[in-house]
Amino acid sequence: MKPLPIPLRPAVLVLLIACGDSTETSATNSSAALASEADPSTSTASSIPTTTAPTTSDGTATGGSGGASATTTVGVGDSGTTSDETSTTSTAGASASSTTSAGASASASSTTSVGDSASASSTTSAGDSDSTSSTTSAGDSADASSGTTGDDGLDEAIYVHAGYGLDVNPGTRKLPKLTIQAGIDTAVTQEVAKVYIAEGTYVVDAQNNQFVTLADGVSLFGGFKATDWDIRLPASYPSVLVSNSVSGGSAPSPRRALDGGLGVGSDTVVDGMTIRAGGGMGSISAAVVVKKSAPTFVGNIIEGIADPSYNAYAVFLVDAAPTFEDNKIRAGKASMYSIGMLLSTQSGAQLAGNTIESGQSDYQSIALYIDGASAPHVAGNTIRGGTGKSSLGFRIQDSAPKVYNNVIDGGSGSDNATGLGLIDSAPSIAGNTIVTAMSAANIGISMNAFSAPQIDGNLITAAATCLALQGPLIEVESLRNNDLTCLTALRYDGKEYSDLATIEAILKAQSTVVGNNVQLKPSFLNAPGGDYHLKGASANFCGLTHGGLDLSMLFTTDRDSVARTPPWSIGAFEFDGPCK
């Protein structure tokens, strides 16, 4: 396989954690950590429903129209062995029903079998306007024009076009493939490392367990202008992969649009795509599922279902070590659980620079949920809970992630909202800004059942309670240089405390390393708009911008990749200007 050039993105240090060896059934057990009570901060974990969701009648796919008059009912490419260890049968490249000649003229029609259909129209979602943009032209990381051997020769990439492509085509610029899976399969056969995908909508028949499956060493680059392969701008020319599922799926195996394959390495990149889940009432769905693989996702929009499903995920990871950088990840609507990203069963993902949000749920919404001895590195993200009876920005169970320089928002649950909830976990929590709405039931950091966190240099504000110790044998390892500005700074053993000297004395008696915490109400540039950079109008400004703890043994930059300089600022954003 030819080496893949690294996409143009800000450099991020990643440490890929080796995958474990658990089976798929273990995903059911390790996914069983969602609270069953309305208040997630006081309940112990119970199960995500693991039975197959109710199934409706057969939801077969119909192809979208593409190009001027081209009509397609599109076939499946050979998706190979998926992360669920199932295989699908290919018809790509040998469709007996194709009636079009090479080149697919405007009035031609072709008919193949079920798979990822294509529509030439450029489809955007409500979130596309603020999408992470990746602007690429000839010669940059996606290398849109390099290596071309001629219009009729095979290029250094395989090309896919929703309007005039055909899967019987060789996959050149002039004669592109129609489906993404056919592009991947041809790239594997031809030992080509890249698949370029033109703007348009590509529908996969997830209802019949067909979806795009990654192959090791073959990367996907979306966002090419339909009329000019030398122009790449995903925000303006979205390549949209959509699942058509309307029912079914289970907790260990949701319906999906894209599957991470088996044994896929970090040099396999998905860049500049919009990936959407399908679903429907009673279904369990995700946009992306990765199991036992470690691909890299950069600059994508990954969205859950717009219509309500039972459990709605945007990203579902099991025993996987992928990298997610600069993506916009949004969960869908759900009657039970709306989860932006789930990591379970020893997943060692690297998450940097993403916006991760949960959606609307009738019961509980969680933006980021880490469970099952997973140890990811979560740095420089915006993590925002959604709406529902109960909402959480970030839940950690039975895991020990590194959580640095994030903005964590608990969301707007009608009964309660929690910024960060811990159950039987020992994370390192440093340099974060953690906020929730001011409500009597809202909590900044909730600790339950044998948790032993390190909490240093965080700005925790707006919540009714900054810290809640709500279970036996909770041992806070350290509590240093935090800003604890809430109605109650600590709730412990049924009592509430706001005096810092009293709080530090209580924790010191438990062998907690404690000191230099403050209670200074911050002023933010635009908190209603989600901008939590500190501004200098507050009388407390100097205490916040100069009151942090030097944690350079853990990290050296802030949420914006700005260098941390002594004296460090408290929270996710460094401020080096003069005090006022």
Coordinates of C-alpha atoms in Angstrom, one line a residue:
M1 CA 0.0 0.0 0.0
K2 CA 1.4 3.4 -0.9
P3 CA 2.1 5.8 2.0
L4 CA -0.6 8.4 2.8
P5 CA 0.4 12.0 3.2
I6 CA -0.8 13.6 6.4
P7 CA -3.8 16.0 5.9
L8 CA -3.3 19.7 6.6
R9 CA -4.4 20.0 10.2
P10 CA -2.9 21.6 13.4
A11 CA -0.4 19.3 14.9
V12 CA -1.7 17.4 18.0
L13 CA 0.3 15.1 20.2
V14 CA -1.4 11.7 20.2
L15 CA -0.5 8.6 22.1
L16 CA -2.4 5.7 20.7
I17 CA -3.3 3.1 23.3
A18 CA -3.2 -0.5 22.1
C19 CA -6.5 -2.2 21.6
G20 CA -7.6 -5.0 23.9
D21 CA -9.0 -8.4 23.0
S22 CA -12.5 -8.4 24.2
T23 CA -15.3 -9.9 22.2
E24 CA -18.3 -8.1 20.9
T25 CA -20.5 -9.5 23.7
S26 CA -18.4 -7.7 26.1
A27 CA -19.5 -4.5 24.5
T28 CA -23.0 -5.2 25.9
N29 CA -21.6 -5.5 29.4
S30 CA -19.4 -2.5 29.3
S31 CA -22.1 -0.4 27.7
A32 CA -24.3 -1.1 30.7
A33 CA -23.3 2.0 32.7
L34 CA -26.0 4.6 32.1
A35 CA -27.9 5.6 35.1
S36 CA -31.5 4.5 35.4
E37 CA -32.7 7.3 37.7
A38 CA -33.4 10.8 36.6
D39 CA -30.6 12.2 38.7
P40 CA -27.3 10.8 37.2
S41 CA -25.2 12.2 40.1
T42 CA -26.9 10.1 42.8
S43 CA -27.6 6.8 41.1
T44 CA -25.5 3.8 40.4
A45 CA -25.2 2.5 36.9
S46 CA -27.7 0.3 35.2
S47 CA -27.9 -1.0 31.7
I48 CA -28.3 0.5 28.3
P49 CA -31.0 -1.7 26.9
T50 CA -29.1 -4.5 25.0
T51 CA -31.9 -6.3 23.3
T52 CA -32.6 -5.7 19.6
A53 CA -34.9 -2.7 19.2
P54 CA -38.4 -3.3 17.7
T55 CA -38.3 -3.7 13.9
T56 CA -40.7 -2.3 11.4
S57 CA -41.4 -3.5 7.9
D58 CA -38.5 -3.8 5.4
G59 CA -37.0 -0.4 4.6
T60 CA -35.4 -0.9 1.3
A61 CA -33.4 1.8 -0.3
T62 CA -34.3 3.8 -3.3
G63 CA -31.6 5.5 -5.2
G64 CA -31.4 9.3 -5.5
S65 CA -31.4 11.0 -8.8
G66 CA -28.0 12.4 -9.8
G67 CA -26.6 14.5 -12.6
A68 CA -28.8 16.0 -15.2
S69 CA -31.2 13.1 -16.0
A70 CA -29.2 10.1 -14.6
T71 CA -31.3 7.7 -12.6
T72 CA -29.7 5.2 -10.2
T73 CA -30.7 2.5 -7.8
V74 CA -27.3 2.0 -6.5
G75 CA -25.4 -1.2 -5.6
V76 CA -23.3 -2.1 -2.6
G77 CA -19.6 -2.3 -2.9
D78 CA -17.8 -5.1 -1.2
S79 CA -17.7 -3.9 2.4
G80 CA -15.5 -6.9 3.4
T81 CA -15.3 -7.9 7.0
T82 CA -16.8 -5.3 9.3
S83 CA -16.2 -4.5 12.9
D84 CA -19.1 -6.7 13.8
E85 CA -17.2 -9.5 12.2
T86 CA -19.8 -10.0 9.5
S87 CA -19.3 -9.8 5.8
T88 CA -21.2 -8.5 2.8
T89 CA -21.3 -9.6 -0.8
S90 CA -20.1 -7.3 -3.5
T91 CA -21.8 -6.5 -6.8
A92 CA -19.6 -3.4 -7.5
G93 CA -17.6 -3.5 -10.7
A94 CA -19.6 -6.4 -12.2
S95 CA -23.2 -5.2 -12.3
A96 CA -25.0 -7.2 -15.0
S97 CA -27.9 -4.7 -14.9
S98 CA -25.9 -1.6 -15.8
T99 CA -27.2 -0.2 -19.1
T100 CA -24.9 2.8 -19.3
S101 CA -21.8 3.2 -21.3
A102 CA -18.6 4.4 -19.7
G103 CA -18.9 8.1 -19.1
A104 CA -22.5 8.0 -18.0
S105 CA -24.1 10.5 -20.3
A106 CA -26.8 12.8 -19.0
S107 CA -29.7 10.8 -20.2
A108 CA -28.3 7.4 -19.3
S109 CA -29.7 5.2 -16.6
S110 CA -28.2 2.3 -14.6
T111 CA -29.6 -0.2 -12.2
T112 CA -27.6 -2.2 -9.7
S113 CA -28.4 -3.7 -6.4
V114 CA -28.9 -2.4 -2.9
G115 CA -26.1 -0.3 -1.3
D116 CA -24.8 3.2 -1.0
S117 CA -26.9 5.2 -3.4
A118 CA -26.0 8.6 -4.6
S119 CA -27.6 11.9 -5.3
A120 CA -25.9 14.7 -7.2
S121 CA -27.6 17.4 -5.2
S122 CA -25.5 19.1 -2.6
T123 CA -27.3 18.3 0.7
T124 CA -26.6 20.3 3.9
S125 CA -27.9 20.0 7.4
A126 CA -28.8 22.7 9.9
G127 CA -25.3 22.3 11.2
D128 CA -23.5 22.5 8.0
S129 CA -23.2 26.3 8.0
D130 CA -20.9 26.2 11.0
S131 CA -19.0 23.1 9.9
T132 CA -15.4 22.5 10.4
S133 CA -14.0 23.6 7.1
S134 CA -11.1 22.0 5.3
T135 CA -10.0 24.0 2.4
T136 CA -7.9 22.1 -0.1
S137 CA -6.9 22.8 -3.6
A138 CA -4.4 21.1 -6.0
G139 CA -1.2 20.3 -4.3
D140 CA -2.2 20.2 -0.6
S141 CA -2.6 17.3 1.8
A142 CA -5.5 15.7 -0.1
D143 CA -3.3 16.1 -3.3
A144 CA -6.3 16.6 -5.5
S145 CA -4.4 16.8 -8.8
S146 CA -1.1 15.0 -8.1
G147 CA -0.2 11.8 -9.9
T148 CA -2.9 12.0 -12.6
T149 CA -1.9 9.9 -15.6
G150 CA -4.6 11.2 -17.9
D151 CA -8.4 11.4 -18.1
D152 CA -8.7 7.8 -19.0
G153 CA -5.8 6.5 -16.9
L154 CA -5.9 5.5 -13.2
D155 CA -5.0 8.4 -10.9
E156 CA -3.1 8.2 -7.7
A157 CA -6.5 8.4 -6.0
I158 CA -9.8 6.7 -6.8
Y159 CA -12.6 9.2 -7.6
V160 CA -16.3 8.9 -6.5
H161 CA -19.0 11.1 -7.9
A162 CA -22.7 11.1 -7.0
G163 CA -23.8 12.6 -10.2
Y164 CA -22.2 10.8 -13.2
G165 CA -20.2 8.0 -11.5
L166 CA -20.7 4.3 -12.2
D167 CA -19.3 1.5 -10.2
V168 CA -18.3 -0.3 -13.4
N169 CA -16.0 2.7 -14.1
P170 CA -12.3 2.5 -13.3
G171 CA -12.5 5.3 -10.7
T172 CA -10.6 8.1 -12.6
R173 CA -11.5 11.7 -12.7
K174 CA -13.3 11.3 -16.0
L175 CA -14.8 7.9 -15.2
P176 CA -15.4 7.9 -11.4
K177 CA -17.1 5.4 -9.2
L178 CA -20.6 6.0 -8.0
T179 CA -20.5 4.6 -4.5
I180 CA -18.0 5.1 -1.7
Q181 CA -17.6 1.4 -1.0
A182 CA -16.8 0.7 -4.6
G183 CA -14.1 3.4 -4.4
I184 CA -12.6 1.8 -1.3
D185 CA -12.7 -1.7 -2.8
T186 CA -11.0 -0.5 -6.0
A187 CA -8.4 1.3 -4.0
V188 CA -7.5 -1.9 -2.1
T189 CA -7.3 -3.8 -5.4
Q190 CA -5.2 -1.2 -7.1
E191 CA -3.1 -0.4 -4.0
V192 CA -4.1 3.2 -4.0
A193 CA -4.1 5.0 -0.7
K194 CA -6.8 7.7 -1.2
V195 CA -10.5 8.0 -2.3
Y196 CA -11.7 11.4 -3.3
I197 CA -15.4 12.0 -2.9
A198 CA -17.3 14.7 -4.7
E199 CA -20.1 16.7 -3.2
G200 CA -23.5 15.0 -3.1
T201 CA -25.5 12.6 -0.9
Y202 CA -24.5 8.9 -0.7
V203 CA -27.1 6.7 1.0
V204 CA -26.3 3.3 2.5
D205 CA -28.8 0.6 3.1
A206 CA -28.1 0.2 6.8
Q207 CA -31.6 -1.2 7.3
N208 CA -30.3 -4.3 5.5
N209 CA -27.0 -4.2 7.4
Q210 CA -25.1 -2.6 4.5
F211 CA -22.8 0.4 5.3
V212 CA -19.5 1.8 4.2
T213 CA -16.6 -0.1 5.8
L214 CA -13.1 1.3 6.0
A215 CA -10.1 -0.7 4.7
D216 CA -6.6 -0.4 6.2
G217 CA -4.5 2.1 4.4
V218 CA -7.3 3.6 2.3
S219 CA -8.3 7.1 3.3
L220 CA -11.5 9.1 2.4
F221 CA -11.4 12.8 1.5
G222 CA -14.7 14.5 1.0
G223 CA -15.7 18.0 -0.1
F224 CA -14.6 18.1 -3.7
K225 CA -16.6 20.4 -6.0
A226 CA -18.8 18.4 -8.3
T227 CA -17.6 20.3 -11.4
D228 CA -13.9 20.7 -10.5
W229 CA -11.8 18.1 -8.9
D230 CA -9.1 20.7 -8.2
I231 CA -11.3 22.5 -5.7
R232 CA -11.9 21.1 -2.3
L233 CA -13.9 22.9 0.4
P234 CA -16.1 20.6 2.6
A235 CA -18.0 23.4 4.1
S236 CA -19.2 24.6 0.7
Y237 CA -19.3 21.2 -1.2
P238 CA -20.3 18.7 1.4
S239 CA -20.0 15.0 0.7
V240 CA -22.8 13.5 2.8
L241 CA -22.9 9.8 3.8
V242 CA -26.4 8.9 5.2
S243 CA -27.8 5.7 6.7
N244 CA -31.4 4.9 5.5
S245 CA -32.3 2.7 8.5
V246 CA -35.7 3.2 10.1
S247 CA -35.7 0.5 12.8
G248 CA -33.6 -2.2 14.5
G249 CA -30.1 -2.2 15.9
S250 CA -28.9 -3.2 19.4
A251 CA -26.6 -1.7 22.0
P252 CA -23.6 -3.8 21.0
S253 CA -24.4 -3.4 17.3
P254 CA -26.2 -0.1 16.3
R255 CA -27.4 0.7 12.8
R256 CA -24.7 2.8 11.2
A257 CA -23.6 4.7 8.1
L258 CA -19.8 4.1 8.5
D259 CA -18.0 1.2 10.1
G260 CA -14.3 1.4 11.1
G261 CA -13.5 -2.1 9.8
L262 CA -11.1 -4.5 11.6
G263 CA -7.5 -3.8 12.3
V264 CA -7.5 -0.5 10.5
G265 CA -4.5 1.7 11.5
S266 CA -4.1 5.4 12.3
D267 CA -2.8 6.1 8.8
T268 CA -6.3 5.5 7.5
V269 CA -8.0 8.9 7.5
V270 CA -11.6 10.1 7.1
D271 CA -11.4 13.8 6.3
G272 CA -14.0 16.4 5.4
M273 CA -17.1 14.2 5.3
T274 CA -20.6 14.7 6.7
I275 CA -21.8 11.4 8.2
R276 CA -25.3 11.0 9.4
A277 CA -27.1 8.2 11.2
G278 CA -30.5 6.9 10.3
G279 CA -33.1 5.5 12.7
G280 CA -36.6 5.9 13.8
M281 CA -38.7 5.3 16.9
G282 CA -37.5 2.2 18.6
S283 CA -34.2 1.9 16.8
I284 CA -30.6 2.0 18.1
S285 CA -28.5 3.9 15.7
A286 CA -25.1 5.6 15.2
A287 CA -23.4 7.5 12.5
V288 CA -20.0 5.9 13.0
V289 CA -19.2 2.6 14.7
V290 CA -15.5 1.6 15.4
K291 CA -14.5 -1.7 17.0
K292 CA -11.0 -3.1 17.3
S293 CA -9.6 -0.5 14.9
A294 CA -7.7 2.8 15.1
P295 CA -8.6 5.0 12.1
T296 CA -8.2 8.8 12.2
F297 CA -11.2 11.2 11.8
V298 CA -10.3 14.8 11.0
G299 CA -12.6 17.8 10.2
N300 CA -15.8 15.9 9.8
I301 CA -19.4 16.5 10.8
I302 CA -20.8 13.4 12.5
E303 CA -24.5 13.5 13.4
G304 CA -27.1 11.3 15.0
I305 CA -30.6 10.8 13.7
A306 CA -32.8 13.8 13.3
D307 CA -36.0 11.8 14.0
P308 CA -36.4 10.2 17.5
S309 CA -34.9 6.8 18.0
Y310 CA -34.6 4.7 21.2
N311 CA -30.8 5.2 21.7
A312 CA -29.2 7.8 19.4
Y313 CA -25.4 7.9 19.2
A314 CA -23.2 10.0 16.8
V315 CA -20.0 7.9 17.5
F316 CA -20.0 4.4 19.1
L317 CA -16.5 2.9 20.0
V318 CA -15.8 -0.5 21.5
D319 CA -12.3 -1.8 22.2
A320 CA -10.9 0.8 19.8
A321 CA -8.1 3.4 19.6
P322 CA -9.1 5.9 17.0
T323 CA -8.1 9.6 16.8
F324 CA -10.7 12.3 16.5
E325 CA -9.4 15.7 15.7
D326 CA -11.3 18.9 14.9
N327 CA -14.7 17.2 14.3
K328 CA -18.2 18.4 15.0
I329 CA -20.0 15.5 16.7
R330 CA -23.7 15.8 17.6
A331 CA -26.0 13.2 18.9
G332 CA -29.5 12.8 17.6
K333 CA -33.0 12.7 19.2
A334 CA -33.9 9.8 21.4
S335 CA -36.7 8.6 23.6
M336 CA -34.1 7.1 26.0
Y337 CA -30.4 8.1 25.6
S338 CA -28.9 10.7 23.4
I339 CA -25.1 10.3 23.4
G340 CA -22.6 12.2 21.3
M341 CA -19.8 9.8 21.7
L342 CA -19.5 6.5 23.7
L343 CA -16.2 4.9 24.4
S344 CA -16.3 1.5 26.1
T345 CA -14.3 -1.7 26.7
Q346 CA -10.7 -0.5 26.9
S347 CA -11.0 2.1 24.2
G348 CA -7.9 4.4 24.1
A349 CA -9.2 7.1 21.7
Q350 CA -7.4 10.4 21.4
L351 CA -9.9 13.3 21.3
A352 CA -8.5 16.8 20.5
G353 CA -10.1 20.0 19.3
N354 CA -13.6 18.5 18.8
T355 CA -17.0 19.9 19.6
I356 CA -19.0 17.0 21.1
E357 CA -22.7 17.5 21.9
S358 CA -25.6 15.4 23.0
G359 CA -29.0 16.0 21.5
Q360 CA -32.6 16.0 22.7
S361 CA -33.8 13.1 24.8
D362 CA -37.0 12.4 26.7
Y363 CA -34.9 10.8 29.4
Q364 CA -31.1 11.4 29.5
S365 CA -28.6 13.2 27.3
I366 CA -24.8 12.7 27.6
A367 CA -22.3 14.4 25.3
L368 CA -19.3 12.2 26.0
Y369 CA -19.4 8.9 27.9
I370 CA -16.3 6.9 28.7
D371 CA -16.7 3.5 30.3
G372 CA -15.1 0.1 30.8
A373 CA -11.4 0.5 31.7
S374 CA -11.0 3.0 28.9
A375 CA -8.0 5.4 29.1
P376 CA -8.4 8.0 26.4
H377 CA -6.7 11.3 26.2
V378 CA -9.3 14.1 26.1
A379 CA -7.8 17.5 25.5
G380 CA -8.9 20.8 24.1
N381 CA -12.5 19.9 23.3
T382 CA -15.8 21.6 23.8
I383 CA -18.1 19.1 25.4
R384 CA -21.7 20.1 25.8
G385 CA -24.7 18.3 27.3
G386 CA -28.1 18.5 25.6
T387 CA -31.7 18.6 26.7
G388 CA -33.8 16.1 28.5
K389 CA -35.0 15.1 31.9
S390 CA -31.3 14.8 32.9
S391 CA -28.3 16.0 31.1
L392 CA -24.5 15.5 31.5
G393 CA -21.6 17.0 29.7
F394 CA -19.2 14.2 30.4
R395 CA -19.6 10.9 32.3
I396 CA -16.6 8.7 33.3
Q397 CA -17.2 5.2 34.7
D398 CA -14.6 2.5 35.6
S399 CA -12.0 4.4 33.6
A400 CA -8.9 6.7 34.1
P401 CA -8.8 9.2 31.2
K402 CA -6.6 12.3 31.0
V403 CA -9.0 15.3 30.8
Y404 CA -7.1 18.5 30.0
N405 CA -8.0 22.0 28.7
N406 CA -11.7 21.2 27.8
V407 CA -14.8 23.4 28.1
I408 CA -17.4 21.1 29.7
D409 CA -21.0 22.3 29.8
G410 CA -23.6 20.2 31.6
G411 CA -26.4 21.2 29.3
S412 CA -30.0 22.1 30.2
G413 CA -31.7 19.0 31.8
S414 CA -35.1 19.9 33.1
D415 CA -34.5 18.0 36.4
N416 CA -30.8 18.3 36.7
A417 CA -27.5 18.9 34.8
T418 CA -24.0 17.8 35.7
G419 CA -20.8 19.0 34.1
L420 CA -18.7 16.0 34.9
G421 CA -19.9 12.8 36.5
L422 CA -17.6 10.1 37.9
I423 CA -18.4 6.6 39.0
D424 CA -15.6 4.3 40.2
S425 CA -13.0 6.2 38.2
A426 CA -9.6 7.9 38.7
P427 CA -9.2 10.5 36.0
S428 CA -6.7 13.3 35.9
I429 CA -8.9 16.5 35.6
A430 CA -6.8 19.6 34.9
G431 CA -7.1 23.0 33.3
N432 CA -10.7 22.7 32.4
T433 CA -13.6 25.2 32.5
I434 CA -16.7 23.4 33.8
V435 CA -20.0 25.2 33.8
T436 CA -23.7 24.4 34.2
A437 CA -26.8 26.5 34.5
M438 CA -27.6 27.9 37.9
S439 CA -30.2 25.5 39.2
A440 CA -30.7 24.0 42.7
A441 CA -30.0 20.5 41.4
N442 CA -27.0 21.2 39.1
I443 CA -23.5 20.0 39.9
G444 CA -20.1 20.9 38.5
I445 CA -18.2 17.6 39.3
S446 CA -20.2 14.7 40.9
M447 CA -18.2 11.8 42.4
N448 CA -19.7 8.4 43.2
A449 CA -18.6 5.0 44.3
F450 CA -14.9 4.6 44.8
S451 CA -13.8 7.5 42.7
A452 CA -10.3 8.9 43.2
P453 CA -9.7 11.9 40.8
Q454 CA -7.0 14.5 40.6
I455 CA -8.7 17.9 40.3
D456 CA -6.2 20.7 39.6
G457 CA -6.4 24.1 37.9
N458 CA -10.0 24.0 36.9
L459 CA -12.6 26.8 36.8
I460 CA -15.9 25.5 38.1
T461 CA -18.8 27.9 38.1
A462 CA -22.5 28.6 37.8
A463 CA -23.6 25.3 39.3
A464 CA -25.5 25.1 42.5
T465 CA -22.8 22.8 43.8
C466 CA -19.2 22.8 42.6
L467 CA -18.1 19.4 44.0
A468 CA -20.4 16.6 45.2
L469 CA -19.0 13.6 47.0
Q470 CA -21.9 11.2 46.9
G471 CA -20.7 7.7 47.8
P472 CA -18.5 5.6 50.0
L473 CA -14.8 5.5 49.8
I474 CA -14.3 8.5 47.5
E475 CA -10.7 9.6 47.8
V476 CA -9.9 12.9 46.0
E477 CA -6.2 12.6 45.3
S478 CA -5.6 16.3 44.8
L479 CA -7.6 19.5 44.8
R480 CA -5.3 22.4 44.0
N481 CA -5.6 25.9 42.4
N482 CA -9.2 25.5 41.4
D483 CA -11.8 28.3 41.2
L484 CA -14.9 27.0 43.1
T485 CA -17.6 29.7 42.5
C486 CA -21.0 28.1 43.2
L487 CA -23.7 28.5 45.7
T488 CA -22.2 25.5 47.6
A489 CA -18.5 24.7 47.0
L490 CA -18.7 21.1 48.5
R491 CA -21.5 18.7 49.3
Y492 CA -20.2 15.8 51.4
D493 CA -21.8 13.3 53.7
G494 CA -25.1 15.0 53.5
K495 CA -23.7 18.4 54.5
E496 CA -22.9 21.5 52.5
Y497 CA -19.8 23.6 52.8
S498 CA -18.7 26.9 51.2
D499 CA -15.8 28.0 53.4
L500 CA -12.6 27.0 51.7
A501 CA -10.6 26.6 54.9
T502 CA -13.2 24.1 56.2
I503 CA -13.3 22.2 52.9
E504 CA -9.5 21.9 52.8
A505 CA -9.4 20.7 56.4
I506 CA -12.0 18.0 55.6
L507 CA -10.1 16.8 52.6
K508 CA -6.7 16.9 54.2
A509 CA -8.0 14.5 56.8
Q510 CA -8.6 12.1 54.0
S511 CA -5.0 12.6 52.7
T512 CA -6.0 14.8 49.8
V513 CA -3.2 17.1 48.5
V514 CA -5.0 20.4 48.7
G515 CA -4.3 24.1 48.6
N516 CA -4.5 27.5 46.8
N517 CA -8.1 27.1 45.8
V518 CA -10.1 30.3 45.3
Q519 CA -13.7 31.6 45.0
L520 CA -13.6 34.3 42.4
K521 CA -16.5 34.9 40.1
P522 CA -15.2 35.0 36.6
S523 CA -16.3 37.3 33.7
F524 CA -16.4 35.6 30.3
L525 CA -16.3 37.1 26.8
N526 CA -19.7 35.6 25.8
A527 CA -20.9 32.9 28.1
P528 CA -24.4 32.7 26.5
G529 CA -22.7 32.2 23.1
G530 CA -20.4 29.5 24.6
D531 CA -17.2 31.7 24.7
Y532 CA -15.6 31.1 28.0
H533 CA -12.4 33.1 27.5
L534 CA -11.7 35.3 30.5
K535 CA -12.1 39.0 30.2
G536 CA -10.7 41.8 32.3
A537 CA -13.7 43.6 33.5
S538 CA -13.9 41.6 36.7
A539 CA -12.2 42.7 39.9
N540 CA -11.3 39.0 40.3
F541 CA -9.5 38.9 37.0
C542 CA -5.9 38.9 38.3
G543 CA -6.6 36.1 40.7
L544 CA -7.9 33.9 37.9
T545 CA -5.3 34.8 35.2
H546 CA -2.4 34.4 37.7
G547 CA -3.8 31.8 40.1
G548 CA -3.3 28.6 38.2
L549 CA -1.0 25.7 38.9
D550 CA 2.0 24.9 36.7
L551 CA 1.1 21.5 35.2
S552 CA 3.8 21.5 32.5
M553 CA 4.5 17.9 33.3
L554 CA 1.1 17.1 31.9
F555 CA 0.6 19.7 29.1
T556 CA 2.0 23.0 28.0
T557 CA -0.8 24.6 25.9
D558 CA -4.4 25.7 26.5
R559 CA -7.7 25.0 24.8
D560 CA -6.6 27.2 21.8
S561 CA -3.1 25.6 21.7
V562 CA -1.7 28.8 23.1
A563 CA 1.4 28.3 25.2
R564 CA 0.9 28.2 29.0
T565 CA 3.2 30.7 30.7
P566 CA 3.9 31.3 34.4
P567 CA 1.9 32.2 36.3
W568 CA -0.7 29.9 34.7
S569 CA -4.3 30.9 34.4
I570 CA -7.1 28.9 36.0
G571 CA -9.4 27.1 33.5
A572 CA -9.1 26.1 29.9
F573 CA -7.8 29.4 28.5
E574 CA -4.5 31.1 29.2
F575 CA -4.4 34.9 29.5
D576 CA -1.1 36.6 29.4
G577 CA -2.2 40.2 29.2
P578 CA -1.8 42.7 32.0
C579 CA -4.2 42.5 35.0
K580 CA -6.8 45.3 35.4

